[in-house]
Tab-separated table of C-alpha atoms in Angstrom:
chain	number	residue	atom	x	y	z
A	142	UNK	CA	22.858	-16.602	-14.088
A	143	UNK	CA	25.372	-13.805	-13.505
A	144	UNK	CA	25.151	-14.413	-9.749
A	145	UNK	CA	26.006	-18.100	-10.259
A	146	UNK	CA	28.912	-17.255	-12.577
A	147	UNK	CA	30.229	-14.693	-10.106
A	148	UNK	CA	29.927	-17.122	-7.184
A	149	UNK	CA	31.889	-19.777	-9.099
A	150	UNK	CA	34.647	-17.233	-9.819
A	151	UNK	CA	34.791	-16.201	-6.137
A	152	UNK	CA	35.043	-19.823	-4.984
A	153	UNK	CA	37.600	-20.795	-7.629
A	154	UNK	CA	39.771	-17.728	-7.001
A	155	UNK	CA	39.868	-17.987	-3.208
A	156	UNK	CA	40.185	-21.745	-2.862
A	157	UNK	CA	42.395	-22.062	-5.932
A	158	UNK	CA	44.793	-19.428	-4.612
A	159	UNK	CA	44.772	-21.108	-1.198
A	160	UNK	CA	45.699	-24.505	-2.661
A	161	UNK	CA	48.374	-23.042	-4.959
A	162	UNK	CA	49.902	-21.379	-1.912
A	163	UNK	CA	50.223	-24.784	-0.276
A	164	UNK	CA	47.010	-24.831	1.739
A	165	UNK	CA	45.112	-27.971	2.687
A	166	UNK	CA	41.426	-27.862	1.714
A	167	UNK	CA	40.552	-30.459	4.344
A	168	UNK	CA	41.395	-27.946	7.075
A	169	UNK	CA	38.699	-25.581	5.750
A	170	UNK	CA	36.000	-28.226	6.071
A	171	UNK	CA	34.541	-27.253	9.446
A	172	UNK	CA	30.774	-27.995	9.363
A	173	UNK	CA	30.304	-26.918	12.989
A	174	UNK	CA	31.694	-23.473	12.160
A	175	UNK	CA	29.252	-23.252	9.235
A	176	UNK	CA	26.445	-24.288	11.580
A	177	UNK	CA	27.306	-21.577	14.104
A	178	UNK	CA	27.690	-18.792	11.536
A	179	UNK	CA	24.888	-19.814	9.170
A	180	UNK	CA	22.427	-20.665	11.915
A	181	UNK	CA	23.072	-17.426	13.788
A	182	UNK	CA	22.709	-15.446	10.543
A	183	UNK	CA	19.365	-17.072	9.701
A	184	UNK	CA	18.126	-16.598	13.254
A	185	UNK	CA	19.165	-12.941	13.256
A	186	UNK	CA	17.418	-12.435	9.944
A	187	UNK	CA	14.179	-13.903	11.317
A	188	UNK	CA	14.387	-11.755	14.466
A	189	UNK	CA	14.976	-8.555	12.490
A	190	UNK	CA	12.281	-8.885	9.815
A	191	UNK	CA	8.546	-9.333	9.381
A	192	UNK	CA	6.955	-12.400	7.805
A	193	UNK	CA	6.212	-10.336	4.691
A	194	UNK	CA	9.878	-9.288	4.315
A	195	UNK	CA	11.114	-12.845	4.911
A	196	UNK	CA	8.758	-14.159	2.223
A	197	UNK	CA	9.664	-11.361	-0.191
A	198	UNK	CA	13.370	-12.015	0.396
A	199	UNK	CA	12.981	-15.681	-0.491
A	200	UNK	CA	11.244	-14.744	-3.745
A	201	UNK	CA	13.842	-12.071	-4.530
A	202	UNK	CA	16.735	-14.506	-4.006
A	203	UNK	CA	15.021	-17.068	-6.240
A	204	UNK	CA	14.601	-14.354	-8.889
A	205	UNK	CA	18.359	-13.687	-8.802
A	206	UNK	CA	19.040	-17.341	-9.575
A	207	UNK	CA	16.347	-17.513	-12.273
A	208	UNK	CA	17.242	-14.181	-13.883
A	209	UNK	CA	15.366	-10.885	-13.862
A	210	UNK	CA	12.265	-10.756	-16.116
A	211	UNK	CA	12.740	-7.013	-16.663
A	212	UNK	CA	14.617	-7.159	-19.951
A	213	UNK	CA	14.171	-5.405	-23.311
A	214	UNK	CA	11.492	-7.860	-24.463
A	215	UNK	CA	9.489	-7.282	-21.272
A	216	UNK	CA	9.606	-3.507	-21.729
A	217	UNK	CA	8.610	-3.801	-25.391
A	218	UNK	CA	5.614	-5.933	-24.422
A	219	UNK	CA	4.683	-3.378	-21.778
A	220	UNK	CA	4.779	-0.520	-24.271
A	221	UNK	CA	2.860	-2.550	-26.856
A	222	UNK	CA	0.157	-3.262	-24.281
A	223	UNK	CA	-0.137	0.435	-23.451
A	224	UNK	CA	-0.295	1.318	-27.132
A	225	UNK	CA	-3.178	-1.106	-27.738
A	226	UNK	CA	-5.114	0.230	-24.756
A	227	UNK	CA	-4.528	3.859	-25.751
A	228	UNK	CA	-5.403	3.154	-29.382
A	229	UNK	CA	-8.650	1.396	-28.480
A	230	UNK	CA	-9.595	4.187	-26.073
A	231	UNK	CA	-8.872	6.849	-28.673
A	232	UNK	CA	-10.828	5.145	-31.474
A	233	UNK	CA	-13.776	3.716	-29.523
A	234	UNK	CA	-13.941	5.977	-26.491
A	235	UNK	CA	-12.754	5.620	-22.920
A	236	UNK	CA	-15.726	3.429	-21.968
A	237	UNK	CA	-14.603	0.822	-24.522
A	238	UNK	CA	-11.689	-0.285	-22.311
A	239	UNK	CA	-13.777	-0.788	-19.162
A	240	UNK	CA	-14.125	-4.532	-19.663
A	241	UNK	CA	-10.405	-4.852	-20.341
A	242	UNK	CA	-9.341	-3.114	-17.143
A	243	UNK	CA	-12.055	-4.698	-14.977
A	244	UNK	CA	-11.084	-8.250	-15.989
A	245	UNK	CA	-7.605	-8.308	-17.585
A	246	UNK	CA	-7.516	-12.121	-17.587
A	247	UNK	CA	-10.456	-12.188	-20.017
A	248	UNK	CA	-9.260	-9.245	-22.081
A	249	UNK	CA	-8.087	-9.978	-25.607
A	250	UNK	CA	-5.516	-7.207	-25.226
A	251	UNK	CA	-4.031	-8.102	-21.839
A	252	UNK	CA	-4.049	-11.858	-22.506
A	253	UNK	CA	-1.601	-11.345	-25.367
A	254	UNK	CA	1.043	-10.255	-22.848
A	255	UNK	CA	1.571	-13.127	-20.351
A	256	UNK	CA	4.748	-11.593	-18.918
A	257	UNK	CA	2.835	-8.477	-17.873
A	258	UNK	CA	-0.030	-10.588	-16.520
A	259	UNK	CA	2.429	-12.312	-14.168
A	260	UNK	CA	3.478	-8.949	-12.702
A	261	UNK	CA	0.383	-8.544	-10.550
A	262	UNK	CA	1.451	-5.325	-8.826
A	263	UNK	CA	2.328	-3.619	-12.097
A	264	UNK	CA	-0.862	-4.950	-13.677
A	265	UNK	CA	-2.890	-3.481	-10.807
A	266	UNK	CA	-1.007	-0.192	-11.206
A	267	UNK	CA	-1.943	-0.019	-14.897
A	268	UNK	CA	-5.604	-0.971	-14.473
A	269	UNK	CA	-6.137	1.249	-11.420
A	270	UNK	CA	-4.943	4.385	-13.173
A	271	UNK	CA	-6.737	3.569	-16.406
A	272	UNK	CA	-9.879	3.271	-14.284
A	273	UNK	CA	-9.152	6.624	-12.619
A	274	UNK	CA	-8.595	8.257	-16.019
A	275	UNK	CA	-11.825	6.849	-17.410
A	276	UNK	CA	-13.812	7.859	-14.305
A	277	UNK	CA	-13.261	11.596	-14.366
A	278	UNK	CA	-11.352	14.689	-15.395
A	279	UNK	CA	-8.366	14.568	-13.058
A	280	UNK	CA	-5.761	17.227	-13.796
A	281	UNK	CA	-2.537	15.916	-15.296
A	282	UNK	CA	-0.359	17.138	-12.427
A	283	UNK	CA	-2.693	15.548	-9.864
A	284	UNK	CA	-2.561	12.205	-11.665
A	285	UNK	CA	1.209	12.397	-11.954
A	286	UNK	CA	1.583	13.242	-8.261
A	287	UNK	CA	-0.621	10.326	-7.245
A	288	UNK	CA	1.398	7.907	-9.380
A	289	UNK	CA	4.707	9.222	-8.048
A	290	UNK	CA	3.554	8.643	-4.468
A	291	UNK	CA	2.601	5.061	-5.254
A	292	UNK	CA	5.848	4.426	-7.129
A	293	UNK	CA	7.877	5.743	-4.175
A	294	UNK	CA	5.948	3.458	-1.845
A	295	UNK	CA	6.447	0.463	-4.132
A	296	UNK	CA	10.151	1.276	-4.505
A	297	UNK	CA	10.620	1.249	-0.739
A	298	UNK	CA	8.701	-2.023	-0.466
A	299	UNK	CA	10.660	-3.952	-3.089
A	300	UNK	CA	14.010	-2.707	-1.756
A	301	UNK	CA	13.281	-4.024	1.753
A	302	UNK	CA	14.592	-7.553	0.965
A	303	UNK	CA	17.871	-6.126	-0.379
A	304	UNK	CA	18.346	-3.979	2.720
A	305	UNK	CA	17.546	-6.933	4.983
A	306	UNK	CA	20.096	-9.158	3.230
A	307	UNK	CA	22.685	-6.365	3.323
A	308	UNK	CA	22.338	-6.109	7.107
A	309	UNK	CA	23.044	-9.836	7.418
A	310	UNK	CA	26.089	-9.414	5.161
A	311	UNK	CA	27.376	-6.739	7.557
A	312	UNK	CA	26.784	-9.083	10.516
A	313	UNK	CA	28.512	-12.160	9.067
A	314	UNK	CA	32.123	-11.093	9.839
A	315	UNK	CA	31.072	-10.530	13.462
A	316	UNK	CA	29.393	-13.930	13.593
A	317	UNK	CA	32.607	-15.405	12.186
A	318	UNK	CA	34.467	-13.909	15.139
A	319	UNK	CA	31.913	-15.497	17.487
A	320	UNK	CA	32.639	-18.891	15.922
A	321	UNK	CA	36.392	-18.252	16.192
A	322	UNK	CA	36.164	-17.279	19.874
A	323	UNK	CA	34.223	-20.445	20.637
A	324	UNK	CA	36.933	-22.401	18.815
A	325	UNK	CA	39.619	-20.768	20.980
A	326	UNK	CA	37.613	-21.648	24.088
A	327	UNK	CA	37.658	-25.277	22.952
A	328	UNK	CA	41.414	-25.015	22.257
A	329	UNK	CA	41.990	-24.136	25.881
A	330	UNK	CA	41.014	-27.726	26.713
A	331	UNK	CA	43.897	-29.030	24.596
A	332	UNK	CA	46.789	-27.132	26.214
A	333	UNK	CA	48.196	-30.380	27.578
A	334	UNK	CA	47.682	-32.329	24.346
A	335	UNK	CA	50.759	-31.099	22.508
A	336	UNK	CA	51.423	-28.479	19.788
A	337	UNK	CA	49.972	-30.551	16.924
A	338	UNK	CA	46.567	-30.886	18.575
A	339	UNK	CA	46.561	-27.239	19.612
A	340	UNK	CA	47.572	-26.116	16.119
A	341	UNK	CA	44.715	-28.010	14.457
A	342	UNK	CA	42.205	-26.615	16.956
A	343	UNK	CA	43.421	-23.033	16.451
A	344	UNK	CA	43.273	-23.504	12.657
A	345	UNK	CA	39.682	-24.733	12.936
A	346	UNK	CA	38.812	-21.690	15.052
A	347	UNK	CA	40.361	-19.286	12.546
A	348	UNK	CA	38.303	-20.887	9.781
A	349	UNK	CA	35.260	-19.348	11.504
A	350	UNK	CA	36.640	-15.845	10.993
A	351	UNK	CA	37.535	-16.684	7.403
A	352	UNK	CA	34.068	-18.076	6.609
A	353	UNK	CA	32.249	-15.123	8.159
A	354	UNK	CA	34.241	-12.573	6.159
A	355	UNK	CA	34.163	-14.653	2.962
A	356	UNK	CA	30.410	-15.257	3.111
A	357	UNK	CA	29.678	-11.621	3.964
A	358	UNK	CA	31.833	-9.886	1.384
A	359	UNK	CA	32.031	-12.610	-1.260
A	360	UNK	CA	28.419	-13.740	-1.533
A	361	UNK	CA	25.746	-12.188	0.688
A	362	UNK	CA	26.825	-8.559	0.245
A	363	UNK	CA	27.008	-8.773	-3.574
A	364	UNK	CA	23.668	-10.624	-3.552
A	365	UNK	CA	22.010	-7.684	-1.770
A	366	UNK	CA	23.449	-5.263	-4.356
A	367	UNK	CA	22.151	-7.446	-7.189
A	368	UNK	CA	18.707	-7.435	-5.552
A	369	UNK	CA	18.803	-3.619	-5.438
A	370	UNK	CA	19.558	-3.487	-9.163
A	371	UNK	CA	16.612	-5.790	-9.889
A	372	UNK	CA	14.348	-3.541	-7.813
A	373	UNK	CA	15.443	-0.513	-9.857
A	374	UNK	CA	14.632	-2.275	-13.137
A	375	UNK	CA	11.168	-3.126	-11.806
A	376	UNK	CA	10.581	0.485	-10.776
A	377	UNK	CA	11.561	1.597	-14.282
A	378	UNK	CA	8.538	-0.331	-15.570
A	379	UNK	CA	6.294	1.743	-13.279
A	380	UNK	CA	7.944	4.972	-14.376
A	381	UNK	CA	7.481	3.933	-18.004
A	382	UNK	CA	3.754	3.419	-17.416
A	383	UNK	CA	3.496	6.731	-15.552
A	384	UNK	CA	5.130	8.688	-18.365
A	385	UNK	CA	2.937	7.069	-21.005
A	386	UNK	CA	-0.296	7.606	-19.027
A	387	UNK	CA	0.497	11.248	-18.285
A	388	UNK	CA	1.259	11.814	-21.971
A	389	UNK	CA	-2.012	10.251	-23.121
A	390	UNK	CA	-4.011	12.280	-20.569
A	391	UNK	CA	-2.274	15.388	-21.922
A	392	UNK	CA	-3.697	14.553	-25.353
A	393	UNK	CA	-0.762	12.860	-27.042
A	394	UNK	CA	-1.446	10.253	-29.736
A	395	UNK	CA	-0.839	6.594	-28.723
A	396	UNK	CA	2.397	6.368	-30.703
A	397	UNK	CA	3.752	9.509	-29.066
A	398	UNK	CA	2.493	8.487	-25.601
A	399	UNK	CA	4.483	5.238	-25.637
A	400	UNK	CA	7.482	7.216	-26.874
A	401	UNK	CA	7.325	9.151	-23.583
A	402	UNK	CA	7.276	5.786	-21.818
A	403	UNK	CA	10.188	4.457	-23.894
A	404	UNK	CA	12.325	7.416	-22.924
A	405	UNK	CA	11.810	6.607	-19.223
A	406	UNK	CA	13.511	3.205	-19.618
A	407	UNK	CA	17.192	2.554	-18.807
A	408	UNK	CA	19.397	2.930	-21.878
A	409	UNK	CA	20.816	-0.612	-21.732
A	410	UNK	CA	17.343	-2.157	-21.985
A	411	UNK	CA	15.532	0.533	-23.954
A	412	UNK	CA	14.296	-0.589	-27.393
A	413	UNK	CA	15.043	1.632	-30.377
A	414	UNK	CA	12.275	3.722	-31.916
A	415	UNK	CA	11.955	1.555	-35.035
A	416	UNK	CA	12.465	-1.640	-33.040
A	417	UNK	CA	9.525	-0.759	-30.821
A	418	UNK	CA	7.423	0.344	-33.790
A	419	UNK	CA	8.005	-3.018	-35.512
A	420	UNK	CA	7.147	-4.876	-32.312
A	421	UNK	CA	3.883	-2.961	-31.888
A	422	UNK	CA	2.880	-3.645	-35.482
A	423	UNK	CA	3.714	-7.349	-35.101
A	424	UNK	CA	1.496	-7.584	-32.020
């Protein structure tokens, strides 16, 4: 939603200022320039990236338009889920949660948190490490090190789409120059047509430079930054789980273990202590 609002402001400010300054919007309508710049950008993106990155980028862009799921409610559900698992393990023994982690879809605990169930990578992260904890006596520092390695790997993976889009943003001004040069080449054919014809052709060519810079710095570049922010909020969910799991392995009570996890969350989306406590009790 914020991306859409920002894009509307960018369009209104640039085009509005252009019109108020006496500009003619019709001159900016150059579909062939858009074809050259946009087509070259898409082609460059395909050349530079793997199928996995292209697919992940499409999903990440869609997520920017739909809104990030990693909000306060999501984090509260995540902590409530961890509390229920820890509480059951503490009261009934570690073996009692085996069925829950082996088949989360059939688990009465996991099924109460559909938002977490949709996050398949995070869900696998939770169940894998619960399985490791229940399987043996791994030292706390070894468990923490293993989780940190996986989180670093996941962080790099989910930031790939943002980096790929950022590279295209950097290339767009150059592609705009390509479109402008081609427009000047065409203008050379009109040298005998009179100043009016030449002027319109040069204006159309310059629109290519304008569009390349505008698209790069006004839309695609900010989009890549927004995608990076979303990736960081997702990683915070992993760090929350890591902190809570390490705390419970160290012998902390469920309530205290999720407090370790709560403290790992960003301050703008972190629930308050009593707010989280009320949410856990309600669940």
